[in-house]
Amino acid sequence: MDVFDYKCNDPAGPTASEGHTANCSDSRELRLVDGGGRCAGRVEILQQGSWGSICDDSWDLSDAHVVCRQLGCGVALEATISAHFGEGSGPIWLNELNCTGEEAHVWQCPSQGWGQHNCRHKEDAGVICSEFLAIRMVSKGRECAGGFLQQQLWQCLPQPHEAMTLPVIFRQLDCGDFGTLYFLVPPREGSRPQWVDGICCQKTDTSL
Protein backbone atom coordinates (compact mmCIF):
# COMPACT_ATOMS: atom_id res chain seq x y z
CA MET A 1 0.00 0.00 0.00
CA ASP A 2 1.37 3.41 -0.99
CA VAL A 3 0.88 5.83 1.90
CA PHE A 4 1.84 9.49 1.91
CA ASP A 5 1.29 10.94 5.39
CA TYR A 6 0.86 14.60 6.28
CA LYS A 7 1.49 15.13 9.99
CA CYS A 8 0.86 18.12 12.22
CA ASN A 9 3.44 20.63 13.36
CA ASP A 10 6.15 19.71 10.89
CA PRO A 11 7.68 23.00 9.68
CA ALA A 12 10.18 21.21 7.47
CA GLY A 13 7.49 20.08 5.02
CA PRO A 14 7.80 16.87 2.94
CA THR A 15 10.39 14.34 4.04
CA ALA A 16 11.72 11.16 2.53
CA SER A 17 11.33 8.92 5.60
CA GLU A 18 8.12 7.11 6.46
CA GLY A 19 6.06 9.36 4.23
CA HIS A 20 5.53 12.95 3.17
CA THR A 21 4.45 15.43 5.83
CA ALA A 22 2.89 18.87 5.89
CA ASN A 23 1.33 21.18 8.44
CA CYS A 24 -2.24 20.73 9.64
CA SER A 25 -4.32 21.92 12.56
CA ASP A 26 -4.74 20.54 16.11
CA SER A 27 -4.21 16.77 16.45
CA ARG A 28 -5.70 15.64 13.15
CA GLU A 29 -3.68 14.46 10.19
CA LEU A 30 -4.42 14.07 6.49
CA ARG A 31 -2.98 11.61 4.01
CA LEU A 32 -3.42 10.23 0.49
CA VAL A 33 -3.26 6.46 0.09
CA ASP A 34 -2.66 4.07 -2.82
CA GLY A 35 -2.33 6.79 -5.46
CA GLY A 36 1.24 5.91 -6.41
CA GLY A 37 2.48 9.42 -5.70
CA ARG A 38 2.54 12.31 -3.25
CA CYS A 39 -0.47 14.15 -4.65
CA ALA A 40 -3.03 11.50 -5.58
CA GLY A 41 -4.90 8.83 -3.70
CA ARG A 42 -7.72 7.94 -1.34
CA VAL A 43 -8.28 10.73 1.18
CA GLU A 44 -7.86 9.64 4.79
CA ILE A 45 -8.02 11.60 8.06
CA LEU A 46 -6.53 10.63 11.41
CA GLN A 47 -9.20 11.36 14.01
CA GLN A 48 -9.33 9.99 17.57
CA GLY A 49 -6.28 7.84 16.86
CA SER A 50 -7.79 6.06 13.83
CA TRP A 51 -7.26 6.61 10.11
CA GLY A 52 -10.57 6.86 8.28
CA SER A 53 -11.89 7.81 4.87
CA ILE A 54 -14.39 10.29 3.42
CA CYS A 55 -17.61 9.15 1.75
CA ASP A 56 -18.10 10.32 -1.84
CA ASP A 57 -21.67 11.60 -1.32
CA SER A 58 -21.60 15.18 -2.67
CA TRP A 59 -17.81 14.88 -3.19
CA ASP A 60 -16.74 17.35 -5.88
CA LEU A 61 -13.89 19.59 -7.06
CA SER A 62 -14.51 22.22 -4.38
CA ASP A 63 -13.92 19.58 -1.70
CA ALA A 64 -10.91 18.18 -3.55
CA HIS A 65 -9.40 21.67 -3.96
CA VAL A 66 -9.27 22.02 -0.18
CA VAL A 67 -7.46 18.70 0.17
CA CYS A 68 -4.93 19.51 -2.55
CA ARG A 69 -4.19 22.97 -1.18
CA GLN A 70 -3.93 21.70 2.40
CA LEU A 71 -1.31 19.16 1.30
CA GLY A 72 0.66 21.64 -0.82
CA CYS A 73 -0.31 19.79 -4.00
CA GLY A 74 -1.63 22.62 -6.15
CA VAL A 75 -5.19 22.42 -7.40
CA ALA A 76 -7.56 19.48 -7.84
CA LEU A 77 -7.70 17.96 -11.30
CA GLU A 78 -10.24 15.32 -10.33
CA ALA A 79 -12.41 14.43 -7.36
CA THR A 80 -12.58 10.64 -7.59
CA ILE A 81 -15.47 8.56 -6.29
CA SER A 82 -16.48 4.91 -5.87
CA ALA A 83 -13.18 3.89 -4.21
CA HIS A 84 -11.17 4.78 -7.32
CA PHE A 85 -7.97 4.21 -5.31
CA GLY A 86 -9.25 1.15 -3.50
CA GLU A 87 -11.35 0.69 -0.38
CA GLY A 88 -10.20 1.80 3.04
CA SER A 89 -10.58 -0.34 6.13
CA GLY A 90 -11.00 2.10 9.01
CA PRO A 91 -13.88 4.36 10.02
CA ILE A 92 -15.68 6.56 7.53
CA TRP A 93 -15.20 9.88 9.24
CA LEU A 94 -16.99 12.41 7.02
CA ASN A 95 -19.89 12.45 4.58
CA GLU A 96 -21.82 15.02 2.54
CA LEU A 97 -19.00 17.55 2.55
CA ASN A 98 -19.98 20.95 1.20
CA CYS A 99 -16.70 22.87 0.95
CA THR A 100 -16.58 26.30 -0.62
CA GLY A 101 -13.05 25.55 -1.78
CA GLU A 102 -11.58 28.28 0.45
CA GLU A 103 -11.27 26.34 3.72
CA ALA A 104 -7.77 25.79 5.13
CA HIS A 105 -8.51 22.22 6.24
CA VAL A 106 -10.98 19.72 4.82
CA TRP A 107 -12.49 19.01 8.25
CA GLN A 108 -13.54 22.68 8.45
CA CYS A 109 -16.04 22.11 5.64
CA PRO A 110 -19.73 21.63 6.46
CA SER A 111 -20.66 17.95 6.75
CA GLN A 112 -23.02 15.60 8.55
CA GLY A 113 -20.57 15.45 11.45
CA TRP A 114 -17.81 13.11 12.52
CA GLY A 115 -18.74 9.49 11.89
CA GLN A 116 -22.25 10.35 10.66
CA HIS A 117 -22.93 8.52 7.39
CA ASN A 118 -24.79 5.71 5.65
CA CYS A 119 -21.87 4.74 3.40
CA ARG A 120 -19.60 1.78 2.79
CA HIS A 121 -15.96 1.79 1.78
CA LYS A 122 -16.87 1.20 -1.84
CA GLU A 123 -17.83 4.89 -1.74
CA ASP A 124 -14.45 6.17 -0.51
CA ALA A 125 -13.44 9.54 -1.96
CA GLY A 126 -10.09 10.41 -3.49
CA VAL A 127 -8.26 13.21 -5.27
CA ILE A 128 -5.88 13.74 -8.15
CA CYS A 129 -3.99 17.00 -7.62
CA SER A 130 -1.98 19.02 -10.09
CA GLU A 131 1.15 19.07 -7.85
CA PHE A 132 2.09 22.39 -9.49
CA LEU A 133 1.54 25.33 -7.15
CA ALA A 134 0.97 28.17 -9.59
CA ILE A 135 1.38 29.58 -13.06
CA ARG A 136 2.02 33.19 -14.04
CA MET A 137 2.49 35.48 -17.02
CA VAL A 138 5.43 37.86 -16.97
CA SER A 139 4.96 41.44 -18.15
CA LYS A 140 5.83 44.75 -16.50
CA GLY A 141 2.71 46.39 -15.15
CA ARG A 142 0.24 44.03 -16.87
CA GLU A 143 -1.12 41.28 -14.65
CA CYS A 144 -2.99 39.35 -17.36
CA ALA A 145 -0.48 39.61 -20.20
CA GLY A 146 3.09 38.57 -20.83
CA GLY A 147 5.61 36.16 -22.21
CA PHE A 148 4.49 33.24 -20.09
CA LEU A 149 4.72 30.62 -22.84
CA GLN A 150 7.20 29.97 -25.63
CA GLN A 151 5.96 29.15 -29.10
CA GLN A 152 7.02 25.49 -29.02
CA LEU A 153 4.61 24.95 -26.14
CA TRP A 154 1.82 25.37 -28.66
CA GLN A 155 3.09 23.16 -31.46
CA CYS A 156 0.20 20.70 -31.08
CA LEU A 157 -2.49 23.35 -30.89
CA PRO A 158 -4.26 23.80 -34.22
CA GLN A 159 -7.93 24.53 -33.78
CA PRO A 160 -9.87 23.46 -31.81
CA HIS A 161 -7.16 22.63 -29.20
CA GLU A 162 -5.94 26.22 -28.99
CA ALA A 163 -9.48 27.42 -28.36
CA MET A 164 -9.75 24.93 -25.48
CA THR A 165 -6.34 25.55 -23.93
CA LEU A 166 -6.29 29.35 -23.79
CA PRO A 167 -9.45 29.64 -21.63
CA VAL A 168 -8.00 27.11 -19.16
CA ILE A 169 -4.94 29.34 -18.70
CA PHE A 170 -6.95 32.53 -18.39
CA ARG A 171 -9.39 31.04 -15.88
CA GLN A 172 -6.58 29.58 -13.77
CA LEU A 173 -4.96 33.03 -13.66
CA ASP A 174 -8.34 34.64 -12.87
CA CYS A 175 -8.04 36.67 -16.08
CA GLY A 176 -11.44 35.95 -17.58
CA ASP A 177 -12.37 33.41 -20.25
CA PHE A 178 -10.97 34.86 -23.47
CA GLY A 179 -7.76 36.34 -24.83
CA THR A 180 -5.28 36.35 -27.67
CA LEU A 181 -2.18 34.24 -28.22
CA TYR A 182 0.88 36.09 -29.55
CA PHE A 183 3.85 34.11 -30.81
CA LEU A 184 6.22 37.05 -31.29
CA VAL A 185 6.92 37.77 -27.63
CA PRO A 186 10.55 38.87 -27.07
CA PRO A 187 12.52 36.48 -24.87
CA ARG A 188 13.42 37.53 -21.35
CA GLU A 189 17.01 38.15 -20.37
CA GLY A 190 18.79 35.07 -19.06
CA SER A 191 17.64 31.49 -19.36
CA ARG A 192 15.02 29.57 -17.44
CA PRO A 193 14.01 25.91 -17.59
CA GLN A 194 11.15 24.82 -19.83
CA TRP A 195 8.97 22.52 -17.81
CA VAL A 196 6.37 21.35 -20.32
CA ASP A 197 5.83 21.08 -24.07
CA GLY A 198 2.97 20.22 -26.40
CA ILE A 199 0.10 21.10 -24.05
CA CYS A 200 -3.32 20.07 -25.37
CA CYS A 201 -6.17 20.85 -23.00
CA GLN A 202 -9.58 19.24 -23.24
CA LYS A 203 -12.97 20.78 -22.44
CA THR A 204 -13.08 19.07 -19.06
CA ASP A 205 -9.65 20.28 -17.84
CA THR A 206 -9.72 22.69 -14.90
CA SER A 207 -6.04 23.68 -14.79
CA LEU A 208 -3.08 23.79 -17.14
mmCIF file of C-alpha atoms in Angstrom:
data_model
loop_
_atom_site.group_PDB
_atom_site.id
_atom_site.type_symbol
_atom_site.label_atom_id
_atom_site.label_comp_id
_atom_site.label_asym_id
_atom_site.label_seq_id
_atom_site.Cartn_x
_atom_site.Cartn_y
_atom_site.Cartn_z
ATOM 1 C CA MET A 1 0.000 0.000 0.000
ATOM 2 C CA ASP A 2 1.371 3.405 -0.989
ATOM 3 C CA VAL A 3 0.880 5.827 1.896
ATOM 4 C CA PHE A 4 1.844 9.491 1.909
ATOM 5 C CA ASP A 5 1.286 10.939 5.385
ATOM 6 C CA TYR A 6 0.862 14.601 6.282
ATOM 7 C CA LYS A 7 1.494 15.133 9.985
ATOM 8 C CA CYS A 8 0.859 18.125 12.215
ATOM 9 C CA ASN A 9 3.438 20.633 13.365
ATOM 10 C CA ASP A 10 6.148 19.707 10.888
ATOM 11 C CA PRO A 11 7.685 22.998 9.679
ATOM 12 C CA ALA A 12 10.183 21.206 7.469
ATOM 13 C CA GLY A 13 7.492 20.075 5.018
ATOM 14 C CA PRO A 14 7.799 16.870 2.944
ATOM 15 C CA THR A 15 10.395 14.339 4.035
ATOM 16 C CA ALA A 16 11.721 11.156 2.533
ATOM 17 C CA SER A 17 11.330 8.924 5.600
ATOM 18 C CA GLU A 18 8.116 7.107 6.463
ATOM 19 C CA GLY A 19 6.055 9.361 4.226
ATOM 20 C CA HIS A 20 5.532 12.948 3.166
ATOM 21 C CA THR A 21 4.455 15.427 5.829
ATOM 22 C CA ALA A 22 2.885 18.865 5.892
ATOM 23 C CA ASN A 23 1.327 21.183 8.443
ATOM 24 C CA CYS A 24 -2.240 20.728 9.637
ATOM 25 C CA SER A 25 -4.323 21.922 12.564
ATOM 26 C CA ASP A 26 -4.737 20.542 16.105
ATOM 27 C CA SER A 27 -4.210 16.773 16.453
ATOM 28 C CA ARG A 28 -5.699 15.636 13.150
ATOM 29 C CA GLU A 29 -3.680 14.464 10.192
ATOM 30 C CA LEU A 30 -4.423 14.068 6.494
ATOM 31 C CA ARG A 31 -2.976 11.611 4.009
ATOM 32 C CA LEU A 32 -3.418 10.232 0.494
ATOM 33 C CA VAL A 33 -3.257 6.457 0.093
ATOM 34 C CA ASP A 34 -2.661 4.070 -2.822
ATOM 35 C CA GLY A 35 -2.333 6.790 -5.463
ATOM 36 C CA GLY A 36 1.238 5.906 -6.407
ATOM 37 C CA GLY A 37 2.478 9.424 -5.699
ATOM 38 C CA ARG A 38 2.541 12.308 -3.249
ATOM 39 C CA CYS A 39 -0.466 14.154 -4.646
ATOM 40 C CA ALA A 40 -3.029 11.504 -5.577
ATOM 41 C CA GLY A 41 -4.903 8.830 -3.702
ATOM 42 C CA ARG A 42 -7.715 7.938 -1.342
ATOM 43 C CA VAL A 43 -8.278 10.730 1.180
ATOM 44 C CA GLU A 44 -7.864 9.639 4.787
ATOM 45 C CA ILE A 45 -8.022 11.597 8.057
ATOM 46 C CA LEU A 46 -6.528 10.628 11.413
ATOM 47 C CA GLN A 47 -9.199 11.358 14.009
ATOM 48 C CA GLN A 48 -9.325 9.987 17.567
ATOM 49 C CA GLY A 49 -6.282 7.842 16.858
ATOM 50 C CA SER A 50 -7.788 6.060 13.828
ATOM 51 C CA TRP A 51 -7.257 6.605 10.107
ATOM 52 C CA GLY A 52 -10.569 6.865 8.285
ATOM 53 C CA SER A 53 -11.888 7.809 4.874
ATOM 54 C CA ILE A 54 -14.388 10.290 3.421
ATOM 55 C CA CYS A 55 -17.611 9.146 1.745
ATOM 56 C CA ASP A 56 -18.105 10.319 -1.836
ATOM 57 C CA ASP A 57 -21.668 11.596 -1.316
ATOM 58 C CA SER A 58 -21.598 15.182 -2.674
ATOM 59 C CA TRP A 59 -17.815 14.882 -3.193
ATOM 60 C CA ASP A 60 -16.743 17.352 -5.877
ATOM 61 C CA LEU A 61 -13.886 19.590 -7.060
ATOM 62 C CA SER A 62 -14.515 22.220 -4.383
ATOM 63 C CA ASP A 63 -13.917 19.577 -1.699
ATOM 64 C CA ALA A 64 -10.910 18.175 -3.552
ATOM 65 C CA HIS A 65 -9.400 21.667 -3.963
ATOM 66 C CA VAL A 66 -9.275 22.021 -0.179
ATOM 67 C CA VAL A 67 -7.464 18.696 0.172
ATOM 68 C CA CYS A 68 -4.929 19.510 -2.547
ATOM 69 C CA ARG A 69 -4.188 22.973 -1.179
ATOM 70 C CA GLN A 70 -3.930 21.696 2.397
ATOM 71 C CA LEU A 71 -1.313 19.160 1.299
ATOM 72 C CA GLY A 72 0.658 21.636 -0.820
ATOM 73 C CA CYS A 73 -0.307 19.787 -3.996
ATOM 74 C CA GLY A 74 -1.626 22.620 -6.146
ATOM 75 C CA VAL A 75 -5.194 22.422 -7.404
ATOM 76 C CA ALA A 76 -7.556 19.479 -7.839
ATOM 77 C CA LEU A 77 -7.700 17.959 -11.300
ATOM 78 C CA GLU A 78 -10.239 15.321 -10.334
ATOM 79 C CA ALA A 79 -12.412 14.429 -7.364
ATOM 80 C CA THR A 80 -12.580 10.642 -7.593
ATOM 81 C CA ILE A 81 -15.472 8.564 -6.287
ATOM 82 C CA SER A 82 -16.476 4.912 -5.871
ATOM 83 C CA ALA A 83 -13.176 3.893 -4.215
ATOM 84 C CA HIS A 84 -11.170 4.784 -7.323
ATOM 85 C CA PHE A 85 -7.970 4.212 -5.305
ATOM 86 C CA GLY A 86 -9.252 1.146 -3.496
ATOM 87 C CA GLU A 87 -11.348 0.688 -0.384
ATOM 88 C CA GLY A 88 -10.199 1.795 3.037
ATOM 89 C CA SER A 89 -10.578 -0.344 6.135
ATOM 90 C CA GLY A 90 -11.000 2.104 9.010
ATOM 91 C CA PRO A 91 -13.879 4.357 10.024
ATOM 92 C CA ILE A 92 -15.678 6.562 7.529
ATOM 93 C CA TRP A 93 -15.202 9.884 9.236
ATOM 94 C CA LEU A 94 -16.988 12.411 7.017
ATOM 95 C CA ASN A 95 -19.890 12.446 4.577
ATOM 96 C CA GLU A 96 -21.817 15.018 2.545
ATOM 97 C CA LEU A 97 -18.997 17.547 2.547
ATOM 98 C CA ASN A 98 -19.979 20.946 1.198
ATOM 99 C CA CYS A 99 -16.698 22.867 0.954
ATOM 100 C CA THR A 100 -16.584 26.302 -0.624
ATOM 101 C CA GLY A 101 -13.047 25.551 -1.775
ATOM 102 C CA GLU A 102 -11.575 28.284 0.448
ATOM 103 C CA GLU A 103 -11.265 26.344 3.718
ATOM 104 C CA ALA A 104 -7.769 25.791 5.126
ATOM 105 C CA HIS A 105 -8.510 22.219 6.241
ATOM 106 C CA VAL A 106 -10.979 19.721 4.820
ATOM 107 C CA TRP A 107 -12.487 19.011 8.246
ATOM 108 C CA GLN A 108 -13.544 22.679 8.452
ATOM 109 C CA CYS A 109 -16.043 22.109 5.636
ATOM 110 C CA PRO A 110 -19.733 21.633 6.459
ATOM 111 C CA SER A 111 -20.664 17.953 6.748
ATOM 112 C CA GLN A 112 -23.024 15.603 8.552
ATOM 113 C CA GLY A 113 -20.573 15.449 11.455
ATOM 114 C CA TRP A 114 -17.814 13.105 12.522
ATOM 115 C CA GLY A 115 -18.741 9.487 11.889
ATOM 116 C CA GLN A 116 -22.252 10.350 10.661
ATOM 117 C CA HIS A 117 -22.929 8.523 7.389
ATOM 118 C CA ASN A 118 -24.793 5.709 5.648
ATOM 119 C CA CYS A 119 -21.870 4.739 3.397
ATOM 120 C CA ARG A 120 -19.605 1.778 2.795
ATOM 121 C CA HIS A 121 -15.965 1.791 1.779
ATOM 122 C CA LYS A 122 -16.873 1.195 -1.845
ATOM 123 C CA GLU A 123 -17.829 4.892 -1.744
ATOM 124 C CA ASP A 124 -14.450 6.167 -0.513
ATOM 125 C CA ALA A 125 -13.439 9.537 -1.962
ATOM 126 C CA GLY A 126 -10.089 10.414 -3.491
ATOM 127 C CA VAL A 127 -8.259 13.209 -5.271
ATOM 128 C CA ILE A 128 -5.877 13.739 -8.149
ATOM 129 C CA CYS A 129 -3.995 16.998 -7.621
ATOM 130 C CA SER A 130 -1.977 19.019 -10.087
ATOM 131 C CA GLU A 131 1.152 19.066 -7.851
ATOM 132 C CA PHE A 132 2.085 22.388 -9.485
ATOM 133 C CA LEU A 133 1.540 25.331 -7.149
ATOM 134 C CA ALA A 134 0.965 28.170 -9.592
ATOM 135 C CA ILE A 135 1.377 29.583 -13.064
ATOM 136 C CA ARG A 136 2.024 33.194 -14.040
ATOM 137 C CA MET A 137 2.495 35.478 -17.015
ATOM 138 C CA VAL A 138 5.435 37.863 -16.971
ATOM 139 C CA SER A 139 4.955 41.438 -18.146
ATOM 140 C CA LYS A 140 5.832 44.748 -16.499
ATOM 141 C CA GLY A 141 2.707 46.388 -15.153
ATOM 142 C CA ARG A 142 0.236 44.034 -16.872
ATOM 143 C CA GLU A 143 -1.121 41.278 -14.653
ATOM 144 C CA CYS A 144 -2.993 39.354 -17.359
ATOM 145 C CA ALA A 145 -0.476 39.612 -20.204
ATOM 146 C CA GLY A 146 3.095 38.574 -20.826
ATOM 147 C CA GLY A 147 5.609 36.159 -22.213
ATOM 148 C CA PHE A 148 4.487 33.237 -20.088
ATOM 149 C CA LEU A 149 4.718 30.618 -22.839
ATOM 150 C CA GLN A 150 7.199 29.973 -25.629
ATOM 151 C CA GLN A 151 5.960 29.146 -29.099
ATOM 152 C CA GLN A 152 7.022 25.494 -29.024
ATOM 153 C CA LEU A 153 4.614 24.946 -26.140
ATOM 154 C CA TRP A 154 1.816 25.369 -28.656
ATOM 155 C CA GLN A 155 3.090 23.164 -31.458
ATOM 156 C CA CYS A 156 0.202 20.705 -31.078
ATOM 157 C CA LEU A 157 -2.488 23.346 -30.888
ATOM 158 C CA PRO A 158 -4.255 23.797 -34.224
ATOM 159 C CA GLN A 159 -7.935 24.528 -33.775
ATOM 160 C CA PRO A 160 -9.865 23.460 -31.809
ATOM 161 C CA HIS A 161 -7.162 22.632 -29.205
ATOM 162 C CA GLU A 162 -5.936 26.220 -28.988
ATOM 163 C CA ALA A 163 -9.478 27.422 -28.361
ATOM 164 C CA MET A 164 -9.753 24.930 -25.477
ATOM 165 C CA THR A 165 -6.339 25.555 -23.933
ATOM 166 C CA LEU A 166 -6.295 29.354 -23.790
ATOM 167 C CA PRO A 167 -9.451 29.641 -21.634
ATOM 168 C CA VAL A 168 -8.000 27.109 -19.163
ATOM 169 C CA ILE A 169 -4.941 29.340 -18.703
ATOM 170 C CA PHE A 170 -6.954 32.534 -18.388
ATOM 171 C CA ARG A 171 -9.388 31.042 -15.875
ATOM 172 C CA GLN A 172 -6.575 29.577 -13.775
ATOM 173 C CA LEU A 173 -4.964 33.031 -13.664
ATOM 174 C CA ASP A 174 -8.343 34.641 -12.866
ATOM 175 C CA CYS A 175 -8.040 36.671 -16.079
ATOM 176 C CA GLY A 176 -11.443 35.947 -17.584
ATOM 177 C CA ASP A 177 -12.371 33.408 -20.254
ATOM 178 C CA PHE A 178 -10.971 34.863 -23.466
ATOM 179 C CA GLY A 179 -7.755 36.339 -24.828
ATOM 180 C CA THR A 180 -5.280 36.351 -27.673
ATOM 181 C CA LEU A 181 -2.180 34.242 -28.215
ATOM 182 C CA TYR A 182 0.876 36.086 -29.552
ATOM 183 C CA PHE A 183 3.850 34.113 -30.807
ATOM 184 C CA LEU A 184 6.216 37.051 -31.290
ATOM 185 C CA VAL A 185 6.916 37.767 -27.630
ATOM 186 C CA PRO A 186 10.546 38.872 -27.070
ATOM 187 C CA PRO A 187 12.522 36.477 -24.865
ATOM 188 C CA ARG A 188 13.422 37.528 -21.351
ATOM 189 C CA GLU A 189 17.008 38.151 -20.366
ATOM 190 C CA GLY A 190 18.789 35.072 -19.061
ATOM 191 C CA SER A 191 17.635 31.488 -19.357
ATOM 192 C CA ARG A 192 15.020 29.570 -17.443
ATOM 193 C CA PRO A 193 14.012 25.909 -17.587
ATOM 194 C CA GLN A 194 11.153 24.823 -19.828
ATOM 195 C CA TRP A 195 8.966 22.516 -17.812
ATOM 196 C CA VAL A 196 6.365 21.348 -20.321
ATOM 197 C CA ASP A 197 5.833 21.080 -24.067
ATOM 198 C CA GLY A 198 2.972 20.224 -26.401
ATOM 199 C CA ILE A 199 0.102 21.096 -24.051
ATOM 200 C CA CYS A 200 -3.321 20.069 -25.371
ATOM 201 C CA CYS A 201 -6.173 20.845 -22.999
ATOM 202 C CA GLN A 202 -9.584 19.235 -23.235
ATOM 203 C CA LYS A 203 -12.966 20.785 -22.444
ATOM 204 C CA THR A 204 -13.080 19.072 -19.061
ATOM 205 C CA ASP A 205 -9.650 20.278 -17.835
ATOM 206 C CA THR A 206 -9.720 22.690 -14.899
ATOM 207 C CA SER A 207 -6.038 23.684 -14.792
ATOM 208 C CA LEU A 208 -3.076 23.793 -17.135
#
